[in-house]
Tab-separated table of C-alpha atoms in Angstrom:
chain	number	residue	atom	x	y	z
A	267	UNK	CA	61.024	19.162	45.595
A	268	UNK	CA	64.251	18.651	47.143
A	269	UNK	CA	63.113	17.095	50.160
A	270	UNK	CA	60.982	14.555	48.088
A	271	UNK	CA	64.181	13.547	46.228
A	272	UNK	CA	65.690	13.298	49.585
A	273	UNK	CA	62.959	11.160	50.928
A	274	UNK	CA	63.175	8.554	47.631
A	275	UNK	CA	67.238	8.554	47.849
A	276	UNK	CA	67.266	7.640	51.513
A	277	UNK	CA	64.240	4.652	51.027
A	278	UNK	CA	65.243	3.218	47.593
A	279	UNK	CA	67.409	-0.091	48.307
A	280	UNK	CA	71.250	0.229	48.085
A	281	UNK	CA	73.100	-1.383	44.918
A	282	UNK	CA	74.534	-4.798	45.208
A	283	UNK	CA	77.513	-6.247	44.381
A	284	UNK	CA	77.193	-8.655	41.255
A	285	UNK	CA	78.479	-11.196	43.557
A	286	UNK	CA	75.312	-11.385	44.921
A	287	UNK	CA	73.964	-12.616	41.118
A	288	UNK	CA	73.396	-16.354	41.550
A	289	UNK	CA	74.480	-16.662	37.939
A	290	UNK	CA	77.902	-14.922	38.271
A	291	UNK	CA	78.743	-16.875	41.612
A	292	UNK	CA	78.181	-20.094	39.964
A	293	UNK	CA	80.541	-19.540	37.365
A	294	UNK	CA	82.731	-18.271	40.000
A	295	UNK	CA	82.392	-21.506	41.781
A	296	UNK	CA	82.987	-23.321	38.314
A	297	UNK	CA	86.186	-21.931	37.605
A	298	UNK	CA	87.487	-22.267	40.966
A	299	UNK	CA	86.549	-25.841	40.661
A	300	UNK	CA	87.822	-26.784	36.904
A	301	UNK	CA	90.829	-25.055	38.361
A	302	UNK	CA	91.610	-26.883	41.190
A	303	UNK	CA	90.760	-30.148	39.458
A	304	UNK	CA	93.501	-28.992	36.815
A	305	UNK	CA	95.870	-27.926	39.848
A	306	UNK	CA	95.823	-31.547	41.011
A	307	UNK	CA	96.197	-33.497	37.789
A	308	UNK	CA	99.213	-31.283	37.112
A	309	UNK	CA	100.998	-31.728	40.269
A	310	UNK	CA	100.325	-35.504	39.860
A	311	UNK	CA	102.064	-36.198	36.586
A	312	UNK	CA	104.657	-33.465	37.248
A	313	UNK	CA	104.967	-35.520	40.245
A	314	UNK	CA	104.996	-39.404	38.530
A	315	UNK	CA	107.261	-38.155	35.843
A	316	UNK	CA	109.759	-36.640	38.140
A	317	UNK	CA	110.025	-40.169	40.124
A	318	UNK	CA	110.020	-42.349	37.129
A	319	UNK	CA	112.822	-39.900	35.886
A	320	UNK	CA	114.841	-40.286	39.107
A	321	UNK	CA	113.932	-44.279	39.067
A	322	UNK	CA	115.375	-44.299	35.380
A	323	UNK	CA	112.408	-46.023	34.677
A	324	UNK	CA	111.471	-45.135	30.750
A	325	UNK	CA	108.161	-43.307	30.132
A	326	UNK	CA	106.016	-42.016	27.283
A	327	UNK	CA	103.792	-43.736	24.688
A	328	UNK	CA	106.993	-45.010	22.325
A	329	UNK	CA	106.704	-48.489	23.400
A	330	UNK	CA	103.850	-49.037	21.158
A	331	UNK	CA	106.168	-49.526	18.287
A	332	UNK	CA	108.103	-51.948	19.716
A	333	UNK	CA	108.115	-55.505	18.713
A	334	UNK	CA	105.720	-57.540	21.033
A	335	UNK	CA	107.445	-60.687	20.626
A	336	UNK	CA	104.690	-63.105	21.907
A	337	UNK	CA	102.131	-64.635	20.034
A	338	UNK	CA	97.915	-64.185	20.541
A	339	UNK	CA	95.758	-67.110	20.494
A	340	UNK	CA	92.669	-65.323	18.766
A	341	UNK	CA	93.422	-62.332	16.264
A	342	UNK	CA	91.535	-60.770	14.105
A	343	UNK	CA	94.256	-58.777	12.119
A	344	UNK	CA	97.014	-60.306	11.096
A	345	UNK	CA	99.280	-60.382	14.410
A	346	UNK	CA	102.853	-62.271	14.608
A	347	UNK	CA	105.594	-62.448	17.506
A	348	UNK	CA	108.742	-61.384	15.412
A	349	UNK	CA	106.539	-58.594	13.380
A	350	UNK	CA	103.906	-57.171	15.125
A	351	UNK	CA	104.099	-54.428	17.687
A	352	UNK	CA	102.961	-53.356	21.281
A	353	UNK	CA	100.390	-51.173	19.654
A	354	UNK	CA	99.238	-54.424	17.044
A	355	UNK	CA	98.935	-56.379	20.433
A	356	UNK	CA	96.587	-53.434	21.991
A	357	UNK	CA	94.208	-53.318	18.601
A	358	UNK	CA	94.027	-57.452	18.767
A	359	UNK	CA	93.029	-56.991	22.215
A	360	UNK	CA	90.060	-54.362	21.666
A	361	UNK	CA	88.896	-56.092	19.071
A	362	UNK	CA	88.338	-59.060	20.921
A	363	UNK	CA	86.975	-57.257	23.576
A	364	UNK	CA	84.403	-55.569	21.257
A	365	UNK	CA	83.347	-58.172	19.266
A	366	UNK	CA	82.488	-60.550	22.608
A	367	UNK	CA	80.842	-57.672	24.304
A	368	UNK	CA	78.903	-57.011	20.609
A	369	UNK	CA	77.711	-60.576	20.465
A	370	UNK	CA	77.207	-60.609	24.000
A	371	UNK	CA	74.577	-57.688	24.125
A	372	UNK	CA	72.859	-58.958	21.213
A	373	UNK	CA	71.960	-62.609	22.713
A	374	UNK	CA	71.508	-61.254	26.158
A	375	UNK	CA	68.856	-58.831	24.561
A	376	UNK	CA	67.030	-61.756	23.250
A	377	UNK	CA	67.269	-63.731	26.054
A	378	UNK	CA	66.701	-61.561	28.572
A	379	UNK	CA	63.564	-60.337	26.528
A	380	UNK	CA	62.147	-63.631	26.299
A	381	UNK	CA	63.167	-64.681	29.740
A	382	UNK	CA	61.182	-61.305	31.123
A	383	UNK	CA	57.676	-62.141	29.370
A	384	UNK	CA	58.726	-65.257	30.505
A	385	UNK	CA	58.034	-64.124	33.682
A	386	UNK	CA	54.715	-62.512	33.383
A	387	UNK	CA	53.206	-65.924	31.353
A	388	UNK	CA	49.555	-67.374	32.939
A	389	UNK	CA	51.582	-70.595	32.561
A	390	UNK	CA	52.468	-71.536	35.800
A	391	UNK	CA	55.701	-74.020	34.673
A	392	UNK	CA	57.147	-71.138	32.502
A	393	UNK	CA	56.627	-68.576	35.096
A	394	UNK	CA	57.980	-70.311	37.542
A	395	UNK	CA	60.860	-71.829	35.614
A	396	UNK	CA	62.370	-68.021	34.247
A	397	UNK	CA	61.848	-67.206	38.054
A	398	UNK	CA	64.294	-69.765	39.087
A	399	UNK	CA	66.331	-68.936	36.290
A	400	UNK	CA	66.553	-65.104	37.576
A	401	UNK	CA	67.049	-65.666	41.216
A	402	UNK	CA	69.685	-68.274	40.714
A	403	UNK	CA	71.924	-66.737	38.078
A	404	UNK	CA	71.889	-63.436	39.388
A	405	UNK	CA	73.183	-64.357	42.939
A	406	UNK	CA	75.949	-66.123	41.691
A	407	UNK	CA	78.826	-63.648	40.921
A	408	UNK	CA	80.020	-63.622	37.334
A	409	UNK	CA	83.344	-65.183	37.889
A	410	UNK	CA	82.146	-68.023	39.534
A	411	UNK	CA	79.615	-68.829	36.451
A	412	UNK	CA	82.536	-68.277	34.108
A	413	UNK	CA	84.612	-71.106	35.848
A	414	UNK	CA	81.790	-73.207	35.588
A	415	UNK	CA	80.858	-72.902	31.886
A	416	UNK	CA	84.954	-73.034	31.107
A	417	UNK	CA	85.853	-75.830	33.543
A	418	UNK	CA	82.572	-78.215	34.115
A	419	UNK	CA	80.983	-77.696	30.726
A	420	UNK	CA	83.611	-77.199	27.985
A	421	UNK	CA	86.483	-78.903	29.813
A	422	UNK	CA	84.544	-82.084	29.921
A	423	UNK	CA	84.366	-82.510	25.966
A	424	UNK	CA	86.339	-84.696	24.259
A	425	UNK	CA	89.768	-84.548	22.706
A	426	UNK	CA	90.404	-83.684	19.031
A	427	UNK	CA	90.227	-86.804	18.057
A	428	UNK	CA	86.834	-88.018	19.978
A	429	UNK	CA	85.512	-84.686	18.349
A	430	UNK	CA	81.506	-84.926	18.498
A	431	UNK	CA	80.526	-84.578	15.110
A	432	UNK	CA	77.058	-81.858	14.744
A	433	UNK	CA	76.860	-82.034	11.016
A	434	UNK	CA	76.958	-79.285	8.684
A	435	UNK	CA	81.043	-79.099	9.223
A	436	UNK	CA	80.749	-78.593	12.533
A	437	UNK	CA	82.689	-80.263	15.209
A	438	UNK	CA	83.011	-79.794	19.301
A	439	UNK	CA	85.763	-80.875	21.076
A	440	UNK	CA	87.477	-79.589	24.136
A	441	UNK	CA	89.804	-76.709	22.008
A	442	UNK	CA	86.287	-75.430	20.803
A	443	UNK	CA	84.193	-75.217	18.072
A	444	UNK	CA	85.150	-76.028	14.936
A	445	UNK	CA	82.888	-74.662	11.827
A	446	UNK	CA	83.241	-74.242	7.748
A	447	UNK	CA	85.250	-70.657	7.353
A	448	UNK	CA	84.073	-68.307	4.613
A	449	UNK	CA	86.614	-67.055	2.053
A	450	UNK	CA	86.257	-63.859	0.877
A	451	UNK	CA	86.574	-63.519	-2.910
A	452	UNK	CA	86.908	-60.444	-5.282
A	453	UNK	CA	83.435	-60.081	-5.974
A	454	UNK	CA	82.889	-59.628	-2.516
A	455	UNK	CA	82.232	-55.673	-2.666
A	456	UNK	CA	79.317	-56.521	-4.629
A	457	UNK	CA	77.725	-58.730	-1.876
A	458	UNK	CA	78.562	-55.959	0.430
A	459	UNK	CA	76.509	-53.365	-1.844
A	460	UNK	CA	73.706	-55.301	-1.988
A	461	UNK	CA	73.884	-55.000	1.609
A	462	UNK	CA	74.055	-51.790	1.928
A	463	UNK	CA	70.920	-50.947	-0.596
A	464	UNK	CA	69.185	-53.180	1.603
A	465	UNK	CA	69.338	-50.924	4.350
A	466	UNK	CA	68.868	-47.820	2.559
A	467	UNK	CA	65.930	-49.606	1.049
A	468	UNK	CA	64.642	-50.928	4.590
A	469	UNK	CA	65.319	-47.634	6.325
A	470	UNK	CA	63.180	-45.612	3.130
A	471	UNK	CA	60.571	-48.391	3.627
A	472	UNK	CA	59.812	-48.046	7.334
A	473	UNK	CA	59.418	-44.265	7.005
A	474	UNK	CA	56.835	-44.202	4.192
A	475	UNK	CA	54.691	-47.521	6.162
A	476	UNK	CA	54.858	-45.571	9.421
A	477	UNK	CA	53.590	-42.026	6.803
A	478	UNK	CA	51.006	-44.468	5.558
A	479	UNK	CA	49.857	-46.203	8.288
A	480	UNK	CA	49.315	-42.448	10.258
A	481	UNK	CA	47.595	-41.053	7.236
A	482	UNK	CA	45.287	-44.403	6.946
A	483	UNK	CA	45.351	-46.518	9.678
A	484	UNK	CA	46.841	-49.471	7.392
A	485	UNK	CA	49.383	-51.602	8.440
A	486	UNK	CA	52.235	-52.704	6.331
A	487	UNK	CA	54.580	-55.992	6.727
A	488	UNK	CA	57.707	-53.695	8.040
A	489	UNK	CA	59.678	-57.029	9.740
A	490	UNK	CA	58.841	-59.035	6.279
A	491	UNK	CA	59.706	-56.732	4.261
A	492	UNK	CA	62.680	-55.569	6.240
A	493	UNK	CA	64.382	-59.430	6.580
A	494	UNK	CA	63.522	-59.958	2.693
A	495	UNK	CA	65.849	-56.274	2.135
A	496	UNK	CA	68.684	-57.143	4.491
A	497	UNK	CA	69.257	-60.623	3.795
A	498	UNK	CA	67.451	-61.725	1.027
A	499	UNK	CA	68.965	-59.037	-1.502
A	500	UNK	CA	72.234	-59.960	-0.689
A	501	UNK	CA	71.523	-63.981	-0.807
A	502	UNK	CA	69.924	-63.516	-3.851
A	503	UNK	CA	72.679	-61.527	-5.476
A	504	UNK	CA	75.362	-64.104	-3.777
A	505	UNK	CA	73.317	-66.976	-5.665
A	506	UNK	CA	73.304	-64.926	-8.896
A	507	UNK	CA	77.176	-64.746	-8.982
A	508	UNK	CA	77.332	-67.883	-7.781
A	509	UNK	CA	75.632	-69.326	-10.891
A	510	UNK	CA	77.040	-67.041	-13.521
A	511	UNK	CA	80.553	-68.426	-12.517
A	512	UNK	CA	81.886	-65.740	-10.433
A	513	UNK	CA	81.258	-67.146	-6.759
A	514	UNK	CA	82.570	-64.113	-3.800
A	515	UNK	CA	82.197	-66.747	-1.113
A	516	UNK	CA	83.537	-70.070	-0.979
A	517	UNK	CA	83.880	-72.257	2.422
A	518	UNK	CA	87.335	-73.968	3.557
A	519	UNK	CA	85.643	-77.297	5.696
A	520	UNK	CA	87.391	-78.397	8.675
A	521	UNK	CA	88.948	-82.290	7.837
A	522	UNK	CA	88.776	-84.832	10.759
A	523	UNK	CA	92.139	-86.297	11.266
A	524	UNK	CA	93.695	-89.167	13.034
A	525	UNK	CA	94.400	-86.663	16.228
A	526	UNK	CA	93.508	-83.230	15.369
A	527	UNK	CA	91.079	-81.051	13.421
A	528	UNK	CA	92.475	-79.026	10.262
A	529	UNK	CA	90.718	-76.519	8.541
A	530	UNK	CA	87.856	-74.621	8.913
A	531	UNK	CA	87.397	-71.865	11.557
A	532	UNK	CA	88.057	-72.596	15.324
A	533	UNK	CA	86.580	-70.806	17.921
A	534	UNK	CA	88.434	-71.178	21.099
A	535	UNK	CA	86.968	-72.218	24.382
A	536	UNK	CA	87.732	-69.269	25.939
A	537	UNK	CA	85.423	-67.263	24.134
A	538	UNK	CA	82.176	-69.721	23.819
A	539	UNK	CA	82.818	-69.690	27.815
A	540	UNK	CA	83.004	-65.889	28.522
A	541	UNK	CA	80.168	-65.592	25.943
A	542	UNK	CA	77.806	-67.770	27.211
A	543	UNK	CA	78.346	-66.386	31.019
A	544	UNK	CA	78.145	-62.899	30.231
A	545	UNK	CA	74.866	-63.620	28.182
A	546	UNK	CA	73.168	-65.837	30.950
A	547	UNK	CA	74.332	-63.818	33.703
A	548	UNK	CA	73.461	-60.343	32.216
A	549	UNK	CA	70.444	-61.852	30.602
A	550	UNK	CA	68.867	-62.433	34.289
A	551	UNK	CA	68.761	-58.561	34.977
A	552	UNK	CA	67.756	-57.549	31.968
A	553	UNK	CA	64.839	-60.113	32.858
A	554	UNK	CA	63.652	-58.031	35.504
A	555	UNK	CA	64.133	-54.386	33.738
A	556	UNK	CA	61.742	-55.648	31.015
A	557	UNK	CA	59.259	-57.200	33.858
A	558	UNK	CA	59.476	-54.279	35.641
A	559	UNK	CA	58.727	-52.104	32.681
A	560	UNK	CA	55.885	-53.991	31.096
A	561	UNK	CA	54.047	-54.324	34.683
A	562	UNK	CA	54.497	-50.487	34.119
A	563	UNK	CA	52.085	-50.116	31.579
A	564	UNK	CA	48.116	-49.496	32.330
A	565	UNK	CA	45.987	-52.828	31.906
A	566	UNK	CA	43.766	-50.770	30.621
A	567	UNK	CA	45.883	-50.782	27.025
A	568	UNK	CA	46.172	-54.448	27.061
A	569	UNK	CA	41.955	-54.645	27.681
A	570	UNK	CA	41.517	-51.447	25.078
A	571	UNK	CA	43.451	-53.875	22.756
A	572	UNK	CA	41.603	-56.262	23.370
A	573	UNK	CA	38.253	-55.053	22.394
A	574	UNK	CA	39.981	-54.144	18.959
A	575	UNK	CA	40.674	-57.551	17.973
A	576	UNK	CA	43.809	-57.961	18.886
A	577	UNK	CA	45.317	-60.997	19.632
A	578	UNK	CA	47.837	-61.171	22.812
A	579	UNK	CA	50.859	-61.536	21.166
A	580	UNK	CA	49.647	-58.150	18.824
A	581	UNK	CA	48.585	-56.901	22.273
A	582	UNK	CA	52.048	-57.662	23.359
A	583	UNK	CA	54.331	-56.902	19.938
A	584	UNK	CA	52.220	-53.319	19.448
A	585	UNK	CA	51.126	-52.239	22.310
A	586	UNK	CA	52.457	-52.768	25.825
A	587	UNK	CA	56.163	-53.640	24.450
A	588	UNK	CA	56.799	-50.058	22.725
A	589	UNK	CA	55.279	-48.150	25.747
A	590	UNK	CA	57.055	-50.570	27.918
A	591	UNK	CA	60.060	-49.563	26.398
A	592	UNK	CA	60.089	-45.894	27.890
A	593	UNK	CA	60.789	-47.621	31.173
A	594	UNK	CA	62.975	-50.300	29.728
A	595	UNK	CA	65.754	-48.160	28.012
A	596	UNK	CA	67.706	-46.405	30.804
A	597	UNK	CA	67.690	-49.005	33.284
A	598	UNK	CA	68.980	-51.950	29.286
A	599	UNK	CA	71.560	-49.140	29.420
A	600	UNK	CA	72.999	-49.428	32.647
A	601	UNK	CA	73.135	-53.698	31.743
A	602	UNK	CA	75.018	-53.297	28.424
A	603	UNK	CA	77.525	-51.323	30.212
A	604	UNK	CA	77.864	-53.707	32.742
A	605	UNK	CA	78.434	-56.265	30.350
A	606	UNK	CA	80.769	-54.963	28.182
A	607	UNK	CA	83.218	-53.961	31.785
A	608	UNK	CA	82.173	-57.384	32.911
A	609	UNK	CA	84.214	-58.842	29.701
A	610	UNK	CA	87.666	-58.132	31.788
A	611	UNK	CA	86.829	-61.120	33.693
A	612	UNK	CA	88.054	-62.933	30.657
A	613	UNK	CA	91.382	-63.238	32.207
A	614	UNK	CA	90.352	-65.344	34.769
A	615	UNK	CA	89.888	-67.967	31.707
A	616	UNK	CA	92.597	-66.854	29.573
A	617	UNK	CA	90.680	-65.115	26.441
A	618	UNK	CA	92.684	-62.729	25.491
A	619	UNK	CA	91.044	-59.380	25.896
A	620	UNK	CA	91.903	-55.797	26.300
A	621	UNK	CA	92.933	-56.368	30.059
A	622	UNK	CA	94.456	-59.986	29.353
A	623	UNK	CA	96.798	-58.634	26.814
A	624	UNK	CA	97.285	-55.254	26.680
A	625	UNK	CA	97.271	-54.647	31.446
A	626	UNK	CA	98.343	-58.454	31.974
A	627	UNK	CA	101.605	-59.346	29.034
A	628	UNK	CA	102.176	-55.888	27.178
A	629	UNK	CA	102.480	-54.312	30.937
A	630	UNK	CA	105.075	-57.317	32.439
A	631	UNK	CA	107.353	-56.753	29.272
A	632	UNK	CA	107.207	-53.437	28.873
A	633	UNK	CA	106.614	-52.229	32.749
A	634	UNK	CA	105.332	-49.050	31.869
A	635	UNK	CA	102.193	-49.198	34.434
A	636	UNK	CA	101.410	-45.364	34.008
A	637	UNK	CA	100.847	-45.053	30.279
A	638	UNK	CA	98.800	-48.918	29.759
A	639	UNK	CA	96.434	-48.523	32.459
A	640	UNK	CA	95.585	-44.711	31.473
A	641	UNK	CA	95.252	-46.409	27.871
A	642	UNK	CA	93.058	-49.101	28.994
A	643	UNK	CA	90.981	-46.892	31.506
A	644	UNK	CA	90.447	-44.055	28.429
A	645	UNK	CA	89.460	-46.951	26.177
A	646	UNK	CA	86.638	-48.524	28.816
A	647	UNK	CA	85.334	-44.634	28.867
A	648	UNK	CA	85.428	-44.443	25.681
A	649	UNK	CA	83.240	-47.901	24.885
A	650	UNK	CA	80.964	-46.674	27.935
A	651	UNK	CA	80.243	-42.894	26.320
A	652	UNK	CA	79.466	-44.605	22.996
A	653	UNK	CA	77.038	-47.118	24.141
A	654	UNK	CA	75.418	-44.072	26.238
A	655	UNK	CA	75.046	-41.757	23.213
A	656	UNK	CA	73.272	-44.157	21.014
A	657	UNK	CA	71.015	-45.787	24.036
A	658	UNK	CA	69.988	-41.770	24.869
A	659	UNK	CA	69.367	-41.138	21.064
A	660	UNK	CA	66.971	-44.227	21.212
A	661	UNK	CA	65.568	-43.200	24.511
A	662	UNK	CA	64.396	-39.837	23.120
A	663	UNK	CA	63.042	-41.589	20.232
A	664	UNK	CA	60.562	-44.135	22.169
A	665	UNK	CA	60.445	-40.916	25.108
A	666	UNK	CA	56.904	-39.470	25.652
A	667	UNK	CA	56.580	-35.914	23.657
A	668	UNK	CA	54.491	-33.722	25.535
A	669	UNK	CA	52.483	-31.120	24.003
């Protein structure tokens, strides 16, 4: 019996160290990494704030409430040179950076939608006309295309006083646009409720059409009903107050003059320029992801569609777009983020954006390099993880579920 237990002792394999787990040497290899990576940042600012120190150059975040003493030539706060601060100059400059890059994905969506079926038409003058339009905008860089909309196109309107009339209030001359501008009255938060139960309403709506139309097969008028909810509730309920004597909305028109424009809302050159060159320019890639992602789906849905009736553009709306769209989503991702970096070009035309402000005037006054550019660099990360997080949530949404 001994010897047997001898036998098994001497053959059975010999313990190993848990450093052999896989599991426990890549945490291992973690921490030694997270640490390192700590190690350096830590030297580095112990390293910046030692020389600024021995420069005598100040450091720290306090210059943010410090009066900016210039002026802004779009704001959409209330912003003053002799009242407004450092920090008041940095939220006037995101805010001009989000709104352009918000307007600029929405239009370039469209556009590059359209300009991607576009593509893909049995026309031969369409197809070949949203090729050009691809292959020539894309291989331009973006910088160039922005001179050209902001010095060929808008710098050759007229003066003020030549202003080309459009009608409906508004006028284009060569310091912009020049439209009727809304003021808000106290019955506004009404307005803004009926909004709101319009999209509850819309967003109850689409879920019990989709329950319907899997329990039945029956289709229901979601867009219809959707665009009467979001902006026919609140028209109608602006119309209502408007009758019973109690209007939230009135419009200030801009006046022709003998040399200027007053009144009204102006929108500056600046921004119609890095608008429409962002949206073009962006516009042709997008082209391509949704070509690319509708050429991705089987011809044997479009010919299945077919034989049910359905028309091409219903082949087209229900069919190949929302399977295209698994394809389309990561790549539209990539392009939104693009565009909304791409907006610190605006400098090179003067619209003052994050960069134009905040890393071009706030940084030569206040010369505090260090503490703006980590600002501006956390605040492009941030924009960036935000756009990625809701694109992702969509992308598992229109995402194949296996079974």
């Amino acid at each position: 019996m001994n010897s047997v237990q001898t036998v098994v002792s001497q053959t059975s394999p010999p313990k190993k160290s848990f450093l052999y787990d896989p599991k426990v040497r890549g945490i291992f290899y973690q921490v030694v990494v997270v640490a390192a990576i700590v190690f350096l940042f830590y030297a580095a600012a112990s390293n910046a704030i030692e020389n600024l120190q021995r420069a005598k150059i100040a450091s720290g975040f306090g210059f943010l409430n410090n009066t900016a003493g210039f002026d802004i030539s779009q704001t959409l706060i209330q912003f003053s040179a002799a009242g407004s601060t450092y920090g008041d100059a940095f939220i006037v400059g995101l805010l001009n950076t989000l709104i352009v890059s918000a307007i600029g994905i929405f239009f370039t969506t469209i556009l590059g939608f359209m300009v991607g079926i576009a593509r893909l038409s049995k026309n031969w003058m369409v197809a070949k006309v949203a090729m050009v339009y691809v292959e020539v905008l894309r291989n331009i860089p973006l910088l160039v295309q922005l001179l050209f909309w902001y010095i060929a196109v808008l710098g050759a309107l007229p003066q003020p006083r030549n202003s080309l009339d459009m009608g409906a209030g508004f006028y284009l001359n060569s310091r912009g646009l020049f439209m009727a501008k809304p003021i808000w009255g106290s019955n506004i938060s009404v307005i803004i409720a009926a909004l709101a139960i319009g999209v509850v309403a819309t967003f109850v709506y689409r879920r019990w059409a989709r329950k319907q139309q899997e329990q039945t097969g029956r289709q229901y008028p979601v867009g219809k009903v959707t665009l009467a909810l979001i902006l026919g509730l609140p028209i109608l309920t602006w119309i209502a107050l408007a009758l019973a004597g109690a209007n939230p909305i009135t419009f200030e028109m801009p006046r022709k003059g003998t040399f200027n424009l007053t009144g009204g809302q102006q929108i500056l050159p600046e921004f119609v320029a890095l608008l429409l060159g962002l949206t073009t320019y962006t516009a042709a890639f997008i082209a391509e992801v949704v070509r690319a992602g509708i050429l991705a789906v089987s011809k044997g849905q479009s010919e299945a569609a077919g034989s049910l009736g359905l028309t091409p553009g219903q082949t087209l709306r229900l069919v190949v777009i929302p399977q295209a769209m698994r394809v389309i989503v990561p790549p539209l991702t990539s392009q939104y983020l693009n565009l909304t970096k791409n907006s610190s070009l605006a400098v090179a035309i003067g619209y003052p954006d994050l960069v134009q402000v905040f890393m071009g005037t706030v940084l030569n006054q206040t010369g505090q390099a260090i503490e703006v550019v980590v600002i501006t660099m956390g605040v492009y990360l941030t924009i960036s993880l935000v756009t990625s997080f809701i694109m992702n949530i969509y992308n598992r949404r229109v995402a194949i579920v296996e079974r």
